[in-house]
mmCIF file of C-alpha atoms in Angstrom:
data_model
loop_
_atom_site.group_PDB
_atom_site.id
_atom_site.type_symbol
_atom_site.label_atom_id
_atom_site.label_comp_id
_atom_site.label_asym_id
_atom_site.label_seq_id
_atom_site.Cartn_x
_atom_site.Cartn_y
_atom_site.Cartn_z
ATOM 1 C CA MET P 1 0.000 0.000 0.000
ATOM 2 C CA ASP P 2 1.137 3.557 -0.629
ATOM 3 C CA LEU P 3 -0.130 7.117 -0.330
ATOM 4 C CA THR P 4 -2.253 6.999 -3.491
ATOM 5 C CA ALA P 5 -4.202 4.042 -2.076
ATOM 6 C CA LEU P 6 -5.696 6.296 0.618
ATOM 7 C CA PRO P 7 -7.637 9.199 -0.956
ATOM 8 C CA SER P 8 -8.090 11.092 2.315
ATOM 9 C CA LEU P 9 -4.312 11.341 2.693
ATOM 10 C CA SER P 10 -3.459 11.917 -0.963
ATOM 11 C CA ASN P 11 -5.949 14.815 -1.011
ATOM 12 C CA VAL P 12 -3.515 16.697 1.227
ATOM 13 C CA PHE P 13 -1.273 16.953 -1.826
ATOM 14 C CA ASP P 14 -4.092 17.705 -4.237
ATOM 15 C CA GLY P 15 -3.026 21.269 -4.944
ATOM 16 C CA ALA P 16 0.625 20.411 -5.513
ATOM 17 C CA ASP P 17 1.049 20.641 -9.277
ATOM 18 C CA GLN P 18 4.428 22.365 -9.486
ATOM 19 C CA TRP P 19 7.882 21.236 -8.444
ATOM 20 C CA GLY P 20 8.202 23.967 -5.798
ATOM 21 C CA GLU P 21 4.983 22.919 -4.094
ATOM 22 C CA ILE P 22 5.874 19.233 -4.257
ATOM 23 C CA LEU P 23 9.349 19.824 -2.791
ATOM 24 C CA THR P 24 7.779 21.728 0.112
ATOM 25 C CA LEU P 25 5.615 18.719 0.917
ATOM 26 C CA LEU P 26 8.371 16.178 0.208
ATOM 27 C CA PRO P 27 9.322 15.452 3.881
ATOM 28 C CA VAL P 28 5.692 14.621 4.706
ATOM 29 C CA LEU P 29 5.414 12.530 1.536
ATOM 30 C CA ILE P 30 8.537 10.552 2.461
ATOM 31 C CA VAL P 31 7.319 9.792 6.000
ATOM 32 C CA LEU P 32 3.889 8.687 4.779
ATOM 33 C CA GLU P 33 5.350 6.473 2.054
ATOM 34 C CA ILE P 34 7.702 4.796 4.560
ATOM 35 C CA VAL P 35 4.856 4.047 6.966
ATOM 36 C CA LEU P 36 2.361 2.931 4.329
ATOM 37 C CA SER P 37 4.802 0.679 2.463
ATOM 38 C CA ALA P 38 5.261 -1.628 5.466
ATOM 39 C CA ASP P 39 2.988 -4.396 4.132
ATOM 40 C CA ASN P 40 4.726 -4.412 0.756
ATOM 41 C CA ALA P 41 8.157 -4.231 2.400
ATOM 42 C CA VAL P 42 7.584 -7.321 4.552
ATOM 43 C CA ALA P 43 6.494 -9.364 1.536
ATOM 44 C CA LEU P 44 9.518 -8.219 -0.495
ATOM 45 C CA ALA P 45 11.856 -8.858 2.445
ATOM 46 C CA ALA P 46 10.521 -12.403 2.789
ATOM 47 C CA ILE P 47 11.021 -13.029 -0.948
ATOM 48 C CA ALA P 48 14.564 -11.637 -0.893
ATOM 49 C CA ARG P 49 15.473 -13.542 2.279
ATOM 50 C CA SER P 50 14.566 -16.851 0.648
ATOM 51 C CA SER P 51 17.789 -16.665 -1.358
ATOM 52 C CA GLN P 52 19.609 -17.617 1.906
ATOM 53 C CA ASN P 53 22.602 -15.466 0.950
ATOM 54 C CA PRO P 54 22.963 -11.961 2.508
ATOM 55 C CA ALA P 55 24.997 -10.579 -0.399
ATOM 56 C CA GLN P 56 22.510 -11.971 -2.913
ATOM 57 C CA GLU P 57 19.633 -10.570 -0.848
ATOM 58 C CA ARG P 58 21.031 -7.038 -1.136
ATOM 59 C CA LEU P 59 21.752 -7.431 -4.838
ATOM 60 C CA ALA P 60 18.292 -8.873 -5.506
ATOM 61 C CA LEU P 61 16.642 -6.004 -3.641
ATOM 62 C CA ASN P 62 18.664 -3.395 -5.546
ATOM 63 C CA ILE P 63 17.939 -4.879 -8.974
ATOM 64 C CA GLY P 64 14.382 -5.996 -8.224
ATOM 65 C CA ILE P 65 13.254 -2.699 -6.742
ATOM 66 C CA GLY P 66 15.002 -0.802 -9.545
ATOM 67 C CA LEU P 67 12.974 -2.847 -12.020
ATOM 68 C CA ALA P 68 9.880 -2.228 -9.897
ATOM 69 C CA LEU P 69 10.372 1.533 -10.359
ATOM 70 C CA VAL P 70 10.416 1.098 -14.144
ATOM 71 C CA LEU P 71 7.241 -0.996 -13.953
ATOM 72 C CA ARG P 72 5.516 1.557 -11.686
ATOM 73 C CA LEU P 73 6.271 4.419 -14.072
ATOM 74 C CA GLY P 74 5.081 2.272 -16.972
ATOM 75 C CA LEU P 75 1.911 1.524 -15.024
ATOM 76 C CA ILE P 76 1.206 5.252 -14.727
ATOM 77 C CA VAL P 77 1.367 5.530 -18.520
ATOM 78 C CA VAL P 78 -1.135 2.686 -19.067
ATOM 79 C CA ALA P 79 -3.279 3.393 -15.987
ATOM 80 C CA GLN P 80 -6.332 4.321 -18.046
ATOM 81 C CA TRP P 81 -6.118 0.980 -19.845
ATOM 82 C CA VAL P 82 -5.922 -0.794 -16.474
ATOM 83 C CA LEU P 83 -9.057 1.048 -15.355
ATOM 84 C CA GLN P 84 -10.895 -0.118 -18.454
ATOM 85 C CA ASN P 85 -9.851 -3.757 -17.980
ATOM 86 C CA ILE P 86 -10.854 -4.873 -14.502
ATOM 87 C CA TRP P 87 -9.443 -8.342 -15.122
ATOM 88 C CA VAL P 88 -5.960 -6.829 -14.715
ATOM 89 C CA GLN P 89 -6.830 -5.648 -11.211
ATOM 90 C CA LEU P 90 -8.451 -8.993 -10.385
ATOM 91 C CA LEU P 91 -5.329 -10.773 -11.644
ATOM 92 C CA ALA P 92 -3.198 -8.632 -9.333
ATOM 93 C CA ALA P 93 -5.505 -9.413 -6.402
ATOM 94 C CA GLY P 94 -5.348 -13.125 -7.216
ATOM 95 C CA TYR P 95 -1.548 -12.994 -7.268
ATOM 96 C CA LEU P 96 -1.468 -11.311 -3.856
ATOM 97 C CA PHE P 97 -3.820 -13.958 -2.461
ATOM 98 C CA TRP P 98 -1.545 -16.620 -3.930
ATOM 99 C CA LEU P 99 1.418 -15.083 -2.075
ATOM 100 C CA PHE P 100 -0.537 -15.286 1.181
ATOM 101 C CA LEU P 101 -1.672 -18.877 0.637
ATOM 102 C CA ASP P 102 1.808 -19.945 -0.458
ATOM 103 C CA HIS P 103 3.242 -18.470 2.752
ATOM 104 C CA ILE P 104 0.668 -20.302 4.888
ATOM 105 C CA GLN P 105 1.370 -23.581 3.102
ATOM 106 C CA SER P 106 5.141 -23.138 3.444
ATOM 107 C CA LYS P 107 4.796 -22.295 7.129
ATOM 108 C CA GLN P 108 2.652 -25.356 7.797
ATOM 109 C CA SER P 109 5.126 -27.582 5.963
ATOM 110 C CA SER P 110 7.956 -26.114 8.016
ATOM 111 C CA ASP P 111 6.062 -26.640 11.285
ATOM 112 C CA ASP P 112 5.370 -30.261 10.347
ATOM 113 C CA GLU P 113 9.050 -31.049 9.918
ATOM 114 C CA THR P 114 10.814 -32.654 12.864
ATOM 115 C CA GLU P 115 13.659 -30.893 14.636
ATOM 116 C CA GLU P 116 16.035 -33.590 13.418
ATOM 117 C CA THR P 117 15.473 -32.603 9.793
ATOM 118 C CA THR P 118 18.570 -30.865 8.501
ATOM 119 C CA ASN P 119 17.581 -30.380 4.882
ATOM 120 C CA ASP P 120 17.166 -26.659 4.215
ATOM 121 C CA PRO P 121 14.783 -25.538 1.480
ATOM 122 C CA PRO P 122 16.609 -24.869 -1.782
ATOM 123 C CA SER P 123 17.667 -21.283 -2.241
ATOM 124 C CA ARG P 124 16.002 -19.284 -4.996
ATOM 125 C CA SER P 125 18.134 -18.084 -7.892
ATOM 126 C CA LEU P 126 19.035 -14.394 -8.127
ATOM 127 C CA TRP P 127 17.039 -13.656 -11.256
ATOM 128 C CA ARG P 128 13.979 -15.557 -10.114
ATOM 129 C CA THR P 129 14.091 -13.514 -6.911
ATOM 130 C CA VAL P 130 14.440 -10.289 -8.901
ATOM 131 C CA ILE P 131 11.424 -11.103 -11.088
ATOM 132 C CA LEU P 132 9.309 -12.031 -8.056
ATOM 133 C CA LEU P 133 10.268 -8.788 -6.292
ATOM 134 C CA ALA P 134 9.427 -6.619 -9.295
ATOM 135 C CA PHE P 135 6.098 -8.233 -10.115
ATOM 136 C CA THR P 136 5.016 -8.396 -6.471
ATOM 137 C CA ASP P 137 5.508 -4.643 -6.202
ATOM 138 C CA LEU P 138 3.632 -4.210 -9.499
ATOM 139 C CA ALA P 139 0.671 -6.173 -8.111
ATOM 140 C CA PHE P 140 0.640 -3.909 -5.048
ATOM 141 C CA SER P 141 0.808 -0.795 -7.232
ATOM 142 C CA ILE P 142 -1.960 -1.559 -9.723
ATOM 143 C CA ASP P 143 -4.826 -0.545 -7.449
ATOM 144 C CA SER P 144 -3.254 2.576 -5.992
ATOM 145 C CA VAL P 145 -1.805 4.018 -9.207
ATOM 146 C CA ALA P 146 -4.969 3.326 -11.205
ATOM 147 C CA ALA P 147 -7.089 4.913 -8.478
ATOM 148 C CA ALA P 148 -4.826 7.962 -8.332
ATOM 149 C CA VAL P 149 -4.967 8.503 -12.084
ATOM 150 C CA ALA P 150 -8.754 8.093 -12.014
ATOM 151 C CA VAL P 151 -9.225 10.993 -9.598
ATOM 152 C CA SER P 152 -6.278 13.239 -10.456
ATOM 153 C CA ASP P 153 -4.496 14.545 -13.531
ATOM 154 C CA GLN P 154 -1.389 15.483 -11.542
ATOM 155 C CA VAL P 155 0.969 13.032 -13.188
ATOM 156 C CA LEU P 156 3.939 14.935 -11.754
ATOM 157 C CA LEU P 157 2.763 14.266 -8.200
ATOM 158 C CA ILE P 158 1.874 10.646 -8.923
ATOM 159 C CA GLY P 159 5.274 10.029 -10.537
ATOM 160 C CA THR P 160 7.096 11.711 -7.647
ATOM 161 C CA GLY P 161 5.153 9.565 -5.192
ATOM 162 C CA ALA P 162 6.128 6.442 -7.128
ATOM 163 C CA ILE P 163 9.827 7.351 -7.006
ATOM 164 C CA VAL P 164 9.729 8.287 -3.310
ATOM 165 C CA GLY P 165 7.770 5.130 -2.535
ATOM 166 C CA ILE P 166 10.322 2.908 -4.285
ATOM 167 C CA VAL P 167 13.262 4.502 -2.455
ATOM 168 C CA ALA P 168 11.436 4.148 0.872
ATOM 169 C CA LEU P 169 10.578 0.560 -0.008
ATOM 170 C CA ARG P 170 14.225 -0.322 -0.594
ATOM 171 C CA PHE P 171 15.272 0.855 2.858
ATOM 172 C CA THR P 172 12.276 -0.588 4.716
ATOM 173 C CA SER P 173 12.706 -3.954 2.959
ATOM 174 C CA GLY P 174 16.346 -4.100 4.075
ATOM 175 C CA LEU P 175 15.268 -3.304 7.635
ATOM 176 C CA PHE P 176 12.529 -5.937 7.643
ATOM 177 C CA ILE P 177 14.955 -8.636 6.449
ATOM 178 C CA ARG P 178 16.742 -8.218 9.798
ATOM 179 C CA TRP P 179 13.517 -7.903 11.777
ATOM 180 C CA LEU P 180 12.091 -11.128 10.343
ATOM 181 C CA ASP P 181 14.685 -13.040 12.381
ATOM 182 C CA LEU P 182 13.873 -11.106 15.560
ATOM 183 C CA TYR P 183 10.080 -11.174 15.348
ATOM 184 C CA PRO P 184 8.762 -14.648 14.415
ATOM 185 C CA ARG P 185 5.208 -13.389 13.853
ATOM 186 C CA LEU P 186 6.160 -10.458 11.631
ATOM 187 C CA GLU P 187 6.311 -12.369 8.344
ATOM 188 C CA THR P 188 2.833 -13.828 8.872
ATOM 189 C CA ALA P 189 1.539 -10.380 9.874
ATOM 190 C CA GLY P 190 2.941 -8.954 6.659
ATOM 191 C CA TYR P 191 1.274 -11.622 4.550
ATOM 192 C CA LEU P 192 -2.016 -11.071 6.383
ATOM 193 C CA ALA P 193 -1.721 -7.435 5.325
ATOM 194 C CA VAL P 194 -1.048 -8.639 1.763
ATOM 195 C CA ALA P 195 -4.274 -10.678 1.845
ATOM 196 C CA PHE P 196 -6.151 -7.662 3.200
ATOM 197 C CA VAL P 197 -4.849 -5.480 0.352
ATOM 198 C CA ALA P 198 -5.998 -8.159 -2.131
ATOM 199 C CA LEU P 199 -9.463 -8.307 -0.536
ATOM 200 C CA ARG P 200 -9.664 -4.508 -0.591
ATOM 201 C CA LEU P 201 -8.815 -4.514 -4.307
ATOM 202 C CA ILE P 202 -11.453 -7.158 -5.123
ATOM 203 C CA ILE P 203 -14.137 -5.204 -3.260
ATOM 204 C CA HIS P 204 -13.100 -2.013 -5.036
ATOM 205 C CA VAL P 205 -13.376 -3.686 -8.455
ATOM 206 C CA LEU P 206 -16.487 -5.841 -8.018
ATOM 207 C CA TRP P 207 -18.479 -3.754 -5.541
ATOM 208 C CA PRO P 208 -17.242 -0.163 -5.990
ATOM 209 C CA TRP P 209 -20.291 1.246 -4.190
ATOM 210 C CA LEU P 210 -19.163 -0.334 -0.902
ATOM 211 C CA SER P 211 -17.407 2.259 1.196
ATOM 212 C CA GLN P 212 -13.888 1.430 2.354
ATOM 213 C CA PRO P 213 -12.904 4.218 4.782
ATOM 214 C CA ASP P 214 -9.198 4.947 4.915
ATOM 215 C CA TRP P 215 -9.170 4.912 8.708
ATOM 216 C CA LEU P 216 -10.398 1.312 8.693
ATOM 217 C CA THR P 217 -7.569 0.283 6.358
ATOM 218 C CA LEU P 218 -4.993 1.955 8.606
ATOM 219 C CA VAL P 219 -6.470 0.380 11.749
ATOM 220 C CA VAL P 220 -6.561 -3.150 10.268
ATOM 221 C CA VAL P 221 -2.999 -2.994 8.920
ATOM 222 C CA GLY P 222 -1.797 -1.347 12.151
ATOM 223 C CA VAL P 223 -3.305 -4.108 14.303
ATOM 224 C CA MET P 224 -1.704 -6.767 12.104
ATOM 225 C CA PHE P 225 1.738 -5.241 12.493
ATOM 226 C CA TRP P 226 1.239 -4.652 16.227
ATOM 227 C CA TRP P 227 0.568 -8.385 16.525
ATOM 228 C CA GLY P 228 3.578 -9.162 14.344
ATOM 229 C CA LEU P 229 5.884 -7.099 16.559
ATOM 230 C CA SER P 230 4.362 -8.308 19.841
ATOM 231 C CA LEU P 231 6.652 -11.347 20.108
ATOM 232 C CA ARG P 232 10.430 -10.998 19.961
ATOM 233 C CA ASP P 233 12.961 -13.818 19.747
ATOM 234 C CA ASP P 234 16.275 -12.726 21.258
ATOM 235 C CA ARG P 235 17.983 -16.117 21.050
ATOM 236 C CA ASP P 236 20.310 -15.065 18.235
ATOM 237 C CA VAL P 237 21.226 -11.856 20.022
ATOM 238 C CA THR P 238 21.835 -13.731 23.275
ATOM 239 C CA GLU P 239 24.046 -16.266 21.506
ATOM 240 C CA VAL P 240 26.128 -13.516 19.903
ATOM 241 C CA ASN P 241 26.590 -11.738 23.237
ATOM 242 C CA HIS P 242 27.510 -15.019 24.915
ATOM 243 C CA VAL P 243 30.143 -15.774 22.304
ATOM 244 C CA GLY P 244 31.534 -12.272 22.578
#
């Protein structure tokens, strides 16, 4: 989710149609994009972490999120076409639901394994990780960018938001990769938020007359992440301190 997904917040920037006005509001835009990209960042962090190689994780994030920026800007260009073809939005929602269900299935399979099992899941290749990162971000962006273009002709603001959002996403994803080891519930909380975004998109497409207040979206996602951060596992930290 990003700023353009919440009309009540994006309206704050509604009059910003020149670079000077946008730059004045840039600090607020950056903070909002960082906060609102948390659900996307957790999903991308989980995808990148599956490579099981820290150096490859950083490289995959850099390339994948760079490609995601290109796809976001391209999405702005074809946003009107997306609005006219609701199957594209439904496809994006289906992909996000698939991410959630795949996480649940993987977690159940992991929980069913005995402690004596030493076989680690195979690491994902760099380029497969990059493609998954880019297209996952694209699926997140379809609803928000299309909605923004539908209600505003300020392409300059929308494009600036896309760039700021991608930069914020890169840093928050790197942070969440470390947090996923500290907070065992956080990954599931992130994927629950992914499923909620998918459900929100389906309702918006199939039943547009149903009101989806922005405050409810913020409360639901906030509760999910509060739950995800409510349990901390300090075993790794304790072991490092003990060795030191």
